[in-house]
Short mmCIF file of C-alpha atoms in Angstrom, two decimals:
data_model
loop_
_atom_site.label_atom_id
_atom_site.label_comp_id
_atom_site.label_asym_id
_atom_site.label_seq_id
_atom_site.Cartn_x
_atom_site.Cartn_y
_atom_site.Cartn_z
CA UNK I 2 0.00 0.00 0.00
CA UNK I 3 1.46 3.74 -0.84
CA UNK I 4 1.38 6.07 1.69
CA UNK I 5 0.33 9.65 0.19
CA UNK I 6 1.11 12.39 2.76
CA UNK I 7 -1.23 15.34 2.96
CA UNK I 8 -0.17 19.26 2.88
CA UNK I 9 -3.06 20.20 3.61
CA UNK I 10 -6.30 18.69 4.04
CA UNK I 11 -8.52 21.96 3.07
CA UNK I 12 -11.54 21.67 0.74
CA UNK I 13 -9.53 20.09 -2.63
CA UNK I 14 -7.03 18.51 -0.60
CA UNK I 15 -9.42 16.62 2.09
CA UNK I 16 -11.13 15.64 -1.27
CA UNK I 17 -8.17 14.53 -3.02
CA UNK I 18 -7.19 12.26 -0.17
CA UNK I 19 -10.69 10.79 0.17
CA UNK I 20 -10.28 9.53 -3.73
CA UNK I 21 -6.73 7.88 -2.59
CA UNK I 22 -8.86 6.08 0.26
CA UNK I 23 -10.78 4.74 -2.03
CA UNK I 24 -8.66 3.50 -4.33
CA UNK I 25 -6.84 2.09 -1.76
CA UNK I 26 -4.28 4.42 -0.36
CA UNK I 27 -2.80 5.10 3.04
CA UNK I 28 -3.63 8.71 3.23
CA UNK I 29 -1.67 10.94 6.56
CA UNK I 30 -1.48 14.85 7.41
CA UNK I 31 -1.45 16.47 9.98
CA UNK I 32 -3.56 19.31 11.50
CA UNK I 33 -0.91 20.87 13.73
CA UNK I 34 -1.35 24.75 13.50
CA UNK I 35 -4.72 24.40 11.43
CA UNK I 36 -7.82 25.01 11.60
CA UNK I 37 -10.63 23.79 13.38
CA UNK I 38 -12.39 23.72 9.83
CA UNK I 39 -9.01 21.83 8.28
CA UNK I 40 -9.64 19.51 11.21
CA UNK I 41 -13.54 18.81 10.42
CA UNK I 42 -12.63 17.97 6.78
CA UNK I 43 -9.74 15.57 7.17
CA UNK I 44 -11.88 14.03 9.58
CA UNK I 45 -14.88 13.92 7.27
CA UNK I 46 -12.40 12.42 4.59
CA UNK I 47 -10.87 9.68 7.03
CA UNK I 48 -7.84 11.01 6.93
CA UNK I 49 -5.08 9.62 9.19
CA UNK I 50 -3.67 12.41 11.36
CA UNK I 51 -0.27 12.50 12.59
CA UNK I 52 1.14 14.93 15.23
CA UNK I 53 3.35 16.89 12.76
CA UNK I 54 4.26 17.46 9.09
CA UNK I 55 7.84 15.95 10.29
CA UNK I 56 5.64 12.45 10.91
CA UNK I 57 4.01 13.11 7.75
CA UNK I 58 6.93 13.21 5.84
CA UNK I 59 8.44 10.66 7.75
CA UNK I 60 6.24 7.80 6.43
CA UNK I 61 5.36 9.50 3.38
CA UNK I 62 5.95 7.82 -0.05
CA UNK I 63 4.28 10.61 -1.95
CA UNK I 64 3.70 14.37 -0.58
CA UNK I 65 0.99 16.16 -2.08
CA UNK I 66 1.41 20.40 -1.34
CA UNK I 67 -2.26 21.91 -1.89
CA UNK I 68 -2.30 25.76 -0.45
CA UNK I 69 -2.94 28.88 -1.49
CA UNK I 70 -0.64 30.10 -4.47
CA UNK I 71 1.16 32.59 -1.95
CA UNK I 72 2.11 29.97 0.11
CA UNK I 73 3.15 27.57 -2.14
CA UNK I 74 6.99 28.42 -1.77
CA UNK I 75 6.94 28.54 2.06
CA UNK I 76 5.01 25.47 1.96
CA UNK I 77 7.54 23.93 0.35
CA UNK I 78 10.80 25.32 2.62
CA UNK I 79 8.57 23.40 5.30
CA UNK I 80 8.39 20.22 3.85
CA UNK I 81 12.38 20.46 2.81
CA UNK I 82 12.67 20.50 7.07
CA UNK I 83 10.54 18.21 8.02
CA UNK I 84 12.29 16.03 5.24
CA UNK I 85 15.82 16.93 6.69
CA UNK I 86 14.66 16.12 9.85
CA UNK I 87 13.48 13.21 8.99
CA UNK I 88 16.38 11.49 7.42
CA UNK I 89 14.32 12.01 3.81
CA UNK I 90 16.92 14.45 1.71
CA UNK I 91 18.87 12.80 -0.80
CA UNK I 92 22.88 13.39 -0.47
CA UNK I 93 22.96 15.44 2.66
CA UNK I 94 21.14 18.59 0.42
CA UNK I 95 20.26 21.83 2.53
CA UNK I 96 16.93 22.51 2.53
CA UNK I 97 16.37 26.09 -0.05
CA UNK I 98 19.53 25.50 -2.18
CA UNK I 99 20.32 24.75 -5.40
CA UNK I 100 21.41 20.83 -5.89
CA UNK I 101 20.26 17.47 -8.14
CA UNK I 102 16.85 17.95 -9.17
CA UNK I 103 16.48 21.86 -9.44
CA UNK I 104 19.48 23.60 -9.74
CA UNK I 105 20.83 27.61 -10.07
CA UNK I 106 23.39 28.62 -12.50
CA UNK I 107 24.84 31.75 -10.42
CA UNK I 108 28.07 32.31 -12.45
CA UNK I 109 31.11 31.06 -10.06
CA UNK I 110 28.95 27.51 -10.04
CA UNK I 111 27.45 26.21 -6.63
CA UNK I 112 27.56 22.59 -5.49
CA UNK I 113 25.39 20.98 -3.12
CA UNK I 114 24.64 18.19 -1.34
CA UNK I 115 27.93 17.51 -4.02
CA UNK I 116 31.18 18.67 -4.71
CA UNK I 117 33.77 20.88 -5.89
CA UNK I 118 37.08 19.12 -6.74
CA UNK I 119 39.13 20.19 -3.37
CA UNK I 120 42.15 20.30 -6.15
CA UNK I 121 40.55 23.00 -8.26
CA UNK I 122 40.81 26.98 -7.33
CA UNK I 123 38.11 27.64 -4.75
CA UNK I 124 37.31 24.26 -4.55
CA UNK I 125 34.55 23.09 -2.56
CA UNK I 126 33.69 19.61 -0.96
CA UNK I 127 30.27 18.99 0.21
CA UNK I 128 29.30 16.13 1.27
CA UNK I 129 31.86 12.54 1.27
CA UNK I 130 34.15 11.91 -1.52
CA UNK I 131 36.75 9.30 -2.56
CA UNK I 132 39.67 10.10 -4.50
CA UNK I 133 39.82 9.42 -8.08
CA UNK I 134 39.46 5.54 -8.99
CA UNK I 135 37.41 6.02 -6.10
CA UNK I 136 33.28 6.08 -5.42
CA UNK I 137 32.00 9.31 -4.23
CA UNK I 138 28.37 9.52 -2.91
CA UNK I 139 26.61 12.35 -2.36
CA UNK I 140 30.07 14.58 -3.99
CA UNK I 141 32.53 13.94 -6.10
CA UNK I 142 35.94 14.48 -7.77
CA UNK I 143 36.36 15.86 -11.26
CA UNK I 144 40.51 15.98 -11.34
CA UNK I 145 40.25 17.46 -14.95
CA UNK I 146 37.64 20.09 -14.71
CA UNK I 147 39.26 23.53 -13.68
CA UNK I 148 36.19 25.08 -12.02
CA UNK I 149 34.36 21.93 -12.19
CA UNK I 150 31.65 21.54 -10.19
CA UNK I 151 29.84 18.10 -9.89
CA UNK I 152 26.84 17.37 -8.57
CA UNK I 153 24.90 14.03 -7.20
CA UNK I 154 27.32 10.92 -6.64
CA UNK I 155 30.95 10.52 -9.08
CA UNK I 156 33.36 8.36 -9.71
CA UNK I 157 37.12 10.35 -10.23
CA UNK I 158 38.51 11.05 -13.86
CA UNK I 159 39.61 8.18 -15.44
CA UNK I 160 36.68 6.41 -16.74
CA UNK I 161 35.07 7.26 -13.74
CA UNK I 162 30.97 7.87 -13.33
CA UNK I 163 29.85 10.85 -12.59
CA UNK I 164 26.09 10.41 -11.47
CA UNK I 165 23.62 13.41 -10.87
CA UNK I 166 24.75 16.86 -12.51
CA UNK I 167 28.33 18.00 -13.00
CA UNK I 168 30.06 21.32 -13.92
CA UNK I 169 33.00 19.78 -16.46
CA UNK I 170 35.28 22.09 -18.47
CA UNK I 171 34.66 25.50 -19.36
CA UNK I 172 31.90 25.54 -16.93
CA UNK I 173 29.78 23.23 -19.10
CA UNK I 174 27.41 21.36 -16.85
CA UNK I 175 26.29 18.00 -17.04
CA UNK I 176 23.30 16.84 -15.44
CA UNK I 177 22.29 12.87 -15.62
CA UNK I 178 24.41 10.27 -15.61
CA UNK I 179 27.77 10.76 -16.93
CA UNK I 180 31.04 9.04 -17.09
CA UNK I 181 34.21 11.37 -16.76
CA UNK I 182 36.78 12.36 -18.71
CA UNK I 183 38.34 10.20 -21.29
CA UNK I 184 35.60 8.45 -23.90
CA UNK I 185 32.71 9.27 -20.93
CA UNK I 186 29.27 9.05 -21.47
CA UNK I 187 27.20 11.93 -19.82
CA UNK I 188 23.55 11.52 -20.55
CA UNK I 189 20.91 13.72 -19.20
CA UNK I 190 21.06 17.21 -19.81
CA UNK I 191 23.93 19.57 -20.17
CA UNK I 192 24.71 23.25 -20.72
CA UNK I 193 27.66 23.59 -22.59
CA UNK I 194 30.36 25.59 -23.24
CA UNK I 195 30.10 28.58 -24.62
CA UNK I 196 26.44 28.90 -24.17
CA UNK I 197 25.77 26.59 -26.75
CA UNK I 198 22.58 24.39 -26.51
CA UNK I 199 22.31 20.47 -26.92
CA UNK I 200 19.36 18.75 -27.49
CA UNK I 201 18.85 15.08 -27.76
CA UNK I 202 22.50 15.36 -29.39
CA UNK I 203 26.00 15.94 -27.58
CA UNK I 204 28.12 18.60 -26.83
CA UNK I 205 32.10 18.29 -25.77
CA UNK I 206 33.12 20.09 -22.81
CA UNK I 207 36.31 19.61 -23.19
CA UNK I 208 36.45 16.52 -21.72
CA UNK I 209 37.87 14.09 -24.11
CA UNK I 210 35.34 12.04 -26.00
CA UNK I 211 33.15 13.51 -23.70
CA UNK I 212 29.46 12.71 -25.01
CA UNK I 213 26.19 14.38 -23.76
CA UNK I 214 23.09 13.64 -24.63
CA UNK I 215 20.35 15.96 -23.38
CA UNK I 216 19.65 19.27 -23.61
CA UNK I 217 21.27 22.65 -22.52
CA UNK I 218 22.87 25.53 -22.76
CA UNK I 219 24.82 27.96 -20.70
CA UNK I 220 22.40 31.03 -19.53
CA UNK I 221 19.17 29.02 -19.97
CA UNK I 222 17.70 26.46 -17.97
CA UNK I 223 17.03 22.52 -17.66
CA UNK I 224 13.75 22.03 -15.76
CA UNK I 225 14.03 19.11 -13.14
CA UNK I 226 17.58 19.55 -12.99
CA UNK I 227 18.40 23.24 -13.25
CA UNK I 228 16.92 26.75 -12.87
CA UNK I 229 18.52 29.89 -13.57
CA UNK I 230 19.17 32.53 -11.55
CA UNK I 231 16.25 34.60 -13.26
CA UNK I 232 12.96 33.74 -14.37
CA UNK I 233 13.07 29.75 -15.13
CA UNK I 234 13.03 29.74 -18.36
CA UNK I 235 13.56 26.47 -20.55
CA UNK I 236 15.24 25.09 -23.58
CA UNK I 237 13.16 24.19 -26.38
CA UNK I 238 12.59 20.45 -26.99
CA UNK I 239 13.47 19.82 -23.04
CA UNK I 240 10.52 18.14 -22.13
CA UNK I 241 11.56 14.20 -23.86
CA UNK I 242 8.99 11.24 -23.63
CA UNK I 243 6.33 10.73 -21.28
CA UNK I 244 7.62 8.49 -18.76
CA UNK I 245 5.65 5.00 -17.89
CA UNK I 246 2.86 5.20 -15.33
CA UNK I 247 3.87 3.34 -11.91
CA UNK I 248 1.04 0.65 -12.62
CA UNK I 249 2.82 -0.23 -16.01
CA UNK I 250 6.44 -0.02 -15.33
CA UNK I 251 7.38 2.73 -14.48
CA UNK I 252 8.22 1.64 -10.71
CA UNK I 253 7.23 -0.40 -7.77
CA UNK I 254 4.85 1.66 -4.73
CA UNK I 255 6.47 0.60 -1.93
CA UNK I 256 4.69 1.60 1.54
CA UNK I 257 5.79 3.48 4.91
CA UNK I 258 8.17 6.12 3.75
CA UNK I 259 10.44 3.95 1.12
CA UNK I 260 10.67 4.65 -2.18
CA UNK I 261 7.99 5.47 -5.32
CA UNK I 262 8.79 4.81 -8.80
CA UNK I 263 12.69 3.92 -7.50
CA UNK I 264 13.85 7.31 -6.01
CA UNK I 265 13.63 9.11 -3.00
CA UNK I 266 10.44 10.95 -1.12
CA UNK I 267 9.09 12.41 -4.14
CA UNK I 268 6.66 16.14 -3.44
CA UNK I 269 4.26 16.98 -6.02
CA UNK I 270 3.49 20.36 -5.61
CA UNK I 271 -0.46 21.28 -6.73
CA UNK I 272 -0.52 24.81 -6.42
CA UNK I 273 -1.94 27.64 -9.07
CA UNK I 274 1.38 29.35 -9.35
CA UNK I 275 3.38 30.60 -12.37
CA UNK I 276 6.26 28.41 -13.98
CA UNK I 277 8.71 30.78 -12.35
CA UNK I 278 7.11 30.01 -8.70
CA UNK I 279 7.45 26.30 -9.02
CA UNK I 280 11.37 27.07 -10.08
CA UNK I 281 11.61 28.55 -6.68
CA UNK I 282 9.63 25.89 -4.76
CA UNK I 283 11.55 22.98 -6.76
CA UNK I 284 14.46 25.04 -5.41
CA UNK I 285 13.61 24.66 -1.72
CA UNK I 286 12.65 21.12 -1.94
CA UNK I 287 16.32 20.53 -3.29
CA UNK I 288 17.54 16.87 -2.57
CA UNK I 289 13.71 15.46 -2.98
CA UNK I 290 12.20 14.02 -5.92
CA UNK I 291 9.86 17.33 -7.32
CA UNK I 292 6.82 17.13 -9.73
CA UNK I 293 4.76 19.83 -10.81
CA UNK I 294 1.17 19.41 -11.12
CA UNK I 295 -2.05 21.40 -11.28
CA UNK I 296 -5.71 20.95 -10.75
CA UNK I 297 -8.48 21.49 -13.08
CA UNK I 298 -12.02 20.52 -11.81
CA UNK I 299 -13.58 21.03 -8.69
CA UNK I 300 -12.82 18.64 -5.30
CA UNK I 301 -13.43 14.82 -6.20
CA UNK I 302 -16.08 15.31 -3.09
CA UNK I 303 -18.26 17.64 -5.01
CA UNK I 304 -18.04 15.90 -8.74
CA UNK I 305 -15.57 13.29 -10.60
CA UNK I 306 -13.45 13.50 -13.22
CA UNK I 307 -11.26 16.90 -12.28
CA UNK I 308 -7.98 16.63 -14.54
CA UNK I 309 -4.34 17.08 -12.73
CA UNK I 310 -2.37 17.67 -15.06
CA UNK I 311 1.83 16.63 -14.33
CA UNK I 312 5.08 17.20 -15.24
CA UNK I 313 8.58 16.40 -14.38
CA UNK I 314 10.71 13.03 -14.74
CA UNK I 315 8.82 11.05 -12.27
CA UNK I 316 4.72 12.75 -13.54
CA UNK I 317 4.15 8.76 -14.28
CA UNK I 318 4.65 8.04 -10.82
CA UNK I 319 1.95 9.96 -9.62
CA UNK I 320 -0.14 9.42 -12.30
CA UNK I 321 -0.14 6.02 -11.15
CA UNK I 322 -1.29 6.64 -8.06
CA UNK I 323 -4.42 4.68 -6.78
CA UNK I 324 -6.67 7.77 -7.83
CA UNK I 325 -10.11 5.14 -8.07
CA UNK I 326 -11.40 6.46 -11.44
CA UNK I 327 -12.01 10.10 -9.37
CA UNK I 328 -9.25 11.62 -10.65
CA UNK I 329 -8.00 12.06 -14.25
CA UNK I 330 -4.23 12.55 -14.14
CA UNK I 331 -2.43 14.38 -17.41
CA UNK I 332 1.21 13.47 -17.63
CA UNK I 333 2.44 16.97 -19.63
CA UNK I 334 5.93 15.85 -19.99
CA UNK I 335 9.02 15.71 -17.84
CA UNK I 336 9.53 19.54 -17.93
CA UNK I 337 8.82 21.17 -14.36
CA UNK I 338 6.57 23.73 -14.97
CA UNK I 339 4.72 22.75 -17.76
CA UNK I 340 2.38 21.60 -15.83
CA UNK I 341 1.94 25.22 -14.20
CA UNK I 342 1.85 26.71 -17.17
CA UNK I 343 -1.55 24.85 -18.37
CA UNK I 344 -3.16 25.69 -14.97
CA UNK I 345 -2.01 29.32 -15.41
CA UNK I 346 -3.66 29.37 -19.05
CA UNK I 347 -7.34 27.65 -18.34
CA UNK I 348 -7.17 29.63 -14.78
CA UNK I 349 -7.25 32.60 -16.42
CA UNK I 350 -9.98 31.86 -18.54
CA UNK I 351 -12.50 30.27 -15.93
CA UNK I 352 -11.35 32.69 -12.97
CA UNK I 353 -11.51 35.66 -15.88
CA UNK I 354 -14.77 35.09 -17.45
CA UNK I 355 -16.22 34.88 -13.20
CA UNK I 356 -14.62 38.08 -12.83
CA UNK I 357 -16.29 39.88 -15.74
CA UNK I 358 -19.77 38.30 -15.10
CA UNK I 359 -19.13 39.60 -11.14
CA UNK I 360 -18.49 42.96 -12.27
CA UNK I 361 -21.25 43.16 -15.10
CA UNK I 362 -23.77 41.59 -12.58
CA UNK I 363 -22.73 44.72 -9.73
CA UNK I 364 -23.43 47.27 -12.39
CA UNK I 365 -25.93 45.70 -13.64
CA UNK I 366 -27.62 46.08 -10.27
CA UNK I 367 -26.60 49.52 -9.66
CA UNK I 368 -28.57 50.21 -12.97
CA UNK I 369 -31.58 48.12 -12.14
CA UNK I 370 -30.93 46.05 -15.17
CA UNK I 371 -29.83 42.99 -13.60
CA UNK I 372 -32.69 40.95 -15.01
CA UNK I 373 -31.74 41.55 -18.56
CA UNK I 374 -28.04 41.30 -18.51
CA UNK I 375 -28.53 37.69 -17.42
CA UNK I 376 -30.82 37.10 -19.73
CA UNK I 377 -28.95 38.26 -22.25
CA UNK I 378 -25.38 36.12 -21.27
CA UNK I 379 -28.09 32.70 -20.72
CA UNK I 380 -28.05 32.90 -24.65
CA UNK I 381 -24.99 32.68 -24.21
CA UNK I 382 -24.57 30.42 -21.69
CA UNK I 383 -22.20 32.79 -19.51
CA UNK I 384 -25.17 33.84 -16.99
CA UNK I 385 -23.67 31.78 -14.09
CA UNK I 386 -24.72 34.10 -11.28
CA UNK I 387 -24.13 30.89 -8.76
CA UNK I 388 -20.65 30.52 -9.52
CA UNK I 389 -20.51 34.17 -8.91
CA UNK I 390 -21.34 33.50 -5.63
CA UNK I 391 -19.11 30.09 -5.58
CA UNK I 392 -16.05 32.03 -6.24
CA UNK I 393 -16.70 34.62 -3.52
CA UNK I 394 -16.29 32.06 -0.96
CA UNK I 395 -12.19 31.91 -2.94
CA UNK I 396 -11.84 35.14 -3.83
CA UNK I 397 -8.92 35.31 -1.25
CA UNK I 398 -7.47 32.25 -2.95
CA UNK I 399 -7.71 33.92 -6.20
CA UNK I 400 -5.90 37.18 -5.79
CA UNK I 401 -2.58 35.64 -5.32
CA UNK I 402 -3.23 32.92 -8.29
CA UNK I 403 -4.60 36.09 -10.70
CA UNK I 404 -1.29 37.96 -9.65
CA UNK I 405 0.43 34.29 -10.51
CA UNK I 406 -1.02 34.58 -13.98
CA UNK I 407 -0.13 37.80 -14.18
CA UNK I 408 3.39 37.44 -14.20
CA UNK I 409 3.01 33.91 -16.33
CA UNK I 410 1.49 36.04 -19.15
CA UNK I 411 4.15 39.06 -18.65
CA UNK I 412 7.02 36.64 -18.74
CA UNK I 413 5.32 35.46 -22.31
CA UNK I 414 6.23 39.22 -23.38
CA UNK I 415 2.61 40.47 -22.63
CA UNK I 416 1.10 43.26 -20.53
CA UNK I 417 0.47 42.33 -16.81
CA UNK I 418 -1.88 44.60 -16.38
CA UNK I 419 -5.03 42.55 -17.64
CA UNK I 420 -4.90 40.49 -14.63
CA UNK I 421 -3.54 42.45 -11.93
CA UNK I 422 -6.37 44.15 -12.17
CA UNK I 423 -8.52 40.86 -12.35
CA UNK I 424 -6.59 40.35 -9.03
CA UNK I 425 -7.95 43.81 -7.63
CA UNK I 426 -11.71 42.67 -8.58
CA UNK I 427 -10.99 39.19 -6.38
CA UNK I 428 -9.44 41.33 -3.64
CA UNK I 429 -12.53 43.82 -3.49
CA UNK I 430 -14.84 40.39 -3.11
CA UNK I 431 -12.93 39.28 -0.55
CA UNK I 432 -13.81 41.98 1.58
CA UNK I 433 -17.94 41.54 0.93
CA UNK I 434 -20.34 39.81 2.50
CA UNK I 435 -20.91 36.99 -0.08
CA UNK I 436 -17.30 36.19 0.64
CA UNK I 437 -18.85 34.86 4.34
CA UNK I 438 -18.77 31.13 4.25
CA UNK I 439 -16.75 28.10 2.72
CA UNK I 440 -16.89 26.49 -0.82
CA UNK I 441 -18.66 23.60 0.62
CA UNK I 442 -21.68 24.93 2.09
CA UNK I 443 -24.59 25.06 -0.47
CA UNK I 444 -26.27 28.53 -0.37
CA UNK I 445 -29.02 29.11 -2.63
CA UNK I 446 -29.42 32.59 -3.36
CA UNK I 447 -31.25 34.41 -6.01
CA UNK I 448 -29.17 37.12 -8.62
CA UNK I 449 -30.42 39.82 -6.66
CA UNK I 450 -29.42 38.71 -2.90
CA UNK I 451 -25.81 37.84 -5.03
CA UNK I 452 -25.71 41.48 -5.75
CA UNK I 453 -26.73 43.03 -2.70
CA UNK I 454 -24.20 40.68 -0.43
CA UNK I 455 -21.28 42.34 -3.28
CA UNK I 456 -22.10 45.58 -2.31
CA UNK I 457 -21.74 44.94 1.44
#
C-alpha cells in the first residue's frame, strides 16, 4: 500500500485524499497549526492524522502540497525541514539550495549536497568523496575540470561515473548520468560551453570524447535539474517522452516512507502558481524528488473527473497513483513547470470570465438592469450568477493565483496589467459579505441577494 502524505487537508485537498482512500491508499497529514475547519474535513475524509508534518513526511511515499498560491513556496521550505529532519533528503542537500533535481546557475557555479574538486581553485567539498578511482556519494571528484563543479554521486577522472549533474570544463554542466573524462558518457542534460545548446544530441566540454546527450545551454535552464538565476526559463525540446505510469512499469509503490517509482520521497506540488514560482519551490525542496502538477475541476467530493495535469521526470509516478477512477491525471511531460503553465492558461480563462460576469452583474444592479443582462449572457450560456457566488467564498485564494497569472502572461512578453487588475476585482470580493462562508456549504441565493451581499 502507498502512503500519500497530505499538505493540507482543506476543501480540494481533504477531497483529493478521500479519492486515494478509495482506491486504496494510506492517506496521513497532519492538523498541527490548522484550523478547526481543516480539522472537520480531514476528519470527514478519514484522513489519518499524525502529530506533525515531520511524521508526515516521515512515512510518506508521496507528498501532495495543496495551499494557497502565496504559500506555495513557504510550503515547500517546510516540507524540505521536516524532510531533513526526517532522514528524507537525498545526499545530505540543505533545505532552499540549489542541488540534483532543481538547480541555479549563479556564475562562479554552486555545489550541493555535491562537490567541488578540493584540487581545483576555490574548490569546494560537500558532502563525502573518494579520491579518483574512487566512489564518491553524495560529492565527487572531477581531477580534470578547472572550475568543475559536480553534482549528485561521481566516480574520479579516469573512466570514472559521474552520477547526478556535474560542472566539467569550461563551466559546461552535465546533469544525468555521466562518465568522466576520457571516452565518458554523460547523458541527461547539459549546458555547454560557450552557451551553446544540446538537445537530444551531444556537446564536448572539453572533456575528451566527452558525449552528452540531453539538452542545454549555458544562460538558460534545464527544468528538473536546473533553474537559472532569473525567471526559469527552458530550452526548447526539453521536455523528452512521457515516462511509464507506476502501474505499467514505471516503478514499484512501496509503503511506509520507502521509495515510489525507484527514487527518493518524491513532493508533487499542486498549487496555481506561475512556472517561475514552481522554479523557486523545486528550489527549496532541493535533494527530494519534485513534480509539478495542477488541478483542473472542482474537489473529487463535489463531482468526478477533475484533470491534474503533471510534469517532471517522475509525472508517471503519480499518475499512477491509486486515484479510483475520481481523478484524471495528465502526464504533460518531464519539464517542471509545464504543468503550471496549463493551470495558469485555463485559470485565467475560468477565474476571468467569473470576474467579468461579477463585475457586469454589480453594475448591472446599480442600474436596475440585472434581469436583462442575465438574460442576455443565458443565450450565451455565460449567466452563471451561482458561480458568482461560488467564487466569492475563494476570492482570497484567487488574488494571489490572478497575480500568478499575471506574471506567467508578462514573462510570455505580454502586458500584466489585464490580470492584476482581475486580481484587484478578487481582492474587493474578498472583503464583501458573499465572501462569508466556505466552498462547501450550499447557499441558494437568487441574482439579486448575489448582488446586494457584493455591495456589502
Amino acid at each position: 500500500m502507498v502512503t500519500v502524505g497530505l499538505v493540507s487537508a482543506g476543501f480540494m485537498g481533504a477531497g483529493l485524499g478521500r479519492a486515494l482512500i478509495e482506491g486504496g491508499a494510506r492517506v496521513v497529514t497532519t492538523i498541527d497549526g490548522r484550523s478547526a475547519r481543516t480539522a472537520r474535513l480531514a476528519a470527514e475524509a478519514g484522513l489519518e492524522l499524525l502529530p506533525t508534518l515531520t511524521d508526515v513526511v516521515a512515512v510518506a511515499d508521496v507528498v501532495l502540497s495543496v495551499t494557497p498560491p502565496g504559500v506555495a513556496v513557504d510550503t515547500a521550505r517546510s516540507i524540505a525541514v521536516a524532510a531533513r529532519r526526517a532522514g528524507r533528503l537525498e545526499g545530505g542537500a540543505a533545505p532552499g539550495k540549489s542541488a540534483g533535481g532543481a538547480a541555479r546557475d549563479v556564475g562562479g557555479g554552486l555545489a550541493e549536497g555535491a562537490a567541488r574538486d578540493p584540487a581545483v581553485v576555490g574548490g569546494l567539498v560537500e558532502g563525502a568523496a573518494r579520491g579518483a578511482g574512487g566512489r564518491a556519494e553524495g560529492a565527487s571528484r572531477d581531477l580534470n575540470a578547472v572550475g568543475g563543479l559536480t553534482e549528485g554521486a561521481a566516480r574520479g577522472a579516469g573512466s570514472g561515473l559521474i552520477g547526478g549533474a556535474a560542472r566539467g570544463a569550461d563551466s559546461g554542466l552535465i546533469e544525468g548520468a555521466a562518465r568522466g573524462v576520457g571516452g565518458g558518457l554523460a547523458e541527461g542534460a547539459a549546458r555547454g560551453a560557450g552557451g551553446g545548446l544540446a538537445e537530444g544530441a551531444a556537446r564536448d566540454l572539453g572533456a575528451v570524447g566527452g558525449l552528452i546527450e540531453g539538452a542545454g545551454g549555458v544562460g538558460g535552464s534545464v527544468e528538473g535539474a536546473a533553474w537559472d538565476s532569473g525567471y526559469g526559463s527552458e530550452p526548447a525540446g526539453s521536455a523528452g517522452a512521457e515516462p511509464e505510469l507506476a502501474d505499467g512499469g514505471g516503478g514499484p509503490l512501496h509503503e511506509g516512507g520507502a521509495t515510489v517509482g525507484g527514487g527518493g520521497l518524491l513532493v508533487v506540488d499542486l498549487n496555481a502558481v506561475s512556472p517561475g514560482t514552481m522554479g523557486r519551490v523545486a528550489e527549496e525542496l532541493t535533494g527530494l524528488r519534485v513534480v509539478d502538477g495542477s488541478i483542473s475541476g472542482p474537489p473529487p467530493t463535489v463531482r468526478k473527473g477533475a484533470r491534474i495535469y503533471l510534469s517532471g521526470v517522475a509525472a508517471g509516478v503519480v499518475a499512477g497513483l491509486p486515484w479510483g477512477g475520481q481523478i484524471e491525471p495528465v502526464v504533460v511531460g518531464e519539464r517542471v513547470g509545464a504543468a503550471s503553465a496549463v493551470k495558469m492558461c485555463t485559470g485565467s480563462v475560468y477565474k476571468g470570465l467569473t470576474a467579468l460576469v461579477t463585475q457586469a452583474m454589480r453594475t448591472a444592479g446599480a442600474h436596475g438592469v440585472l434581469d436583462l443582462v442575465l438574460a442576455d449572457l443565458e443565450r450565451s450560456g455565460l449567466a452563471d450568477s451561482d458561480g458568482v457566488a461560488r467564487s466569492a467564498t475563494k476570492a482570497h485564494r484567487f488574488v494571489g493565483e490572478m497575480r500568478e497569472v499575471a506574471a506567467t502572461q508578462e514573462a510570455a512578453g505580454l502586458s500584466p496589467a489585464l490580470f492584476s487588475a482581475i486580481a484587484d476585482v478578487y481582492a474587493g470580493v474578498a472583503l464583501t459579505e458573499l465572501a462569508a462562508g466556505d466552498p462547501e456549504q450550499e447557499r441558494e441565493l437568487s441574482p439579486e441577494e448575489i448582488v446586494a451581499r457584493l455591495r456589502a
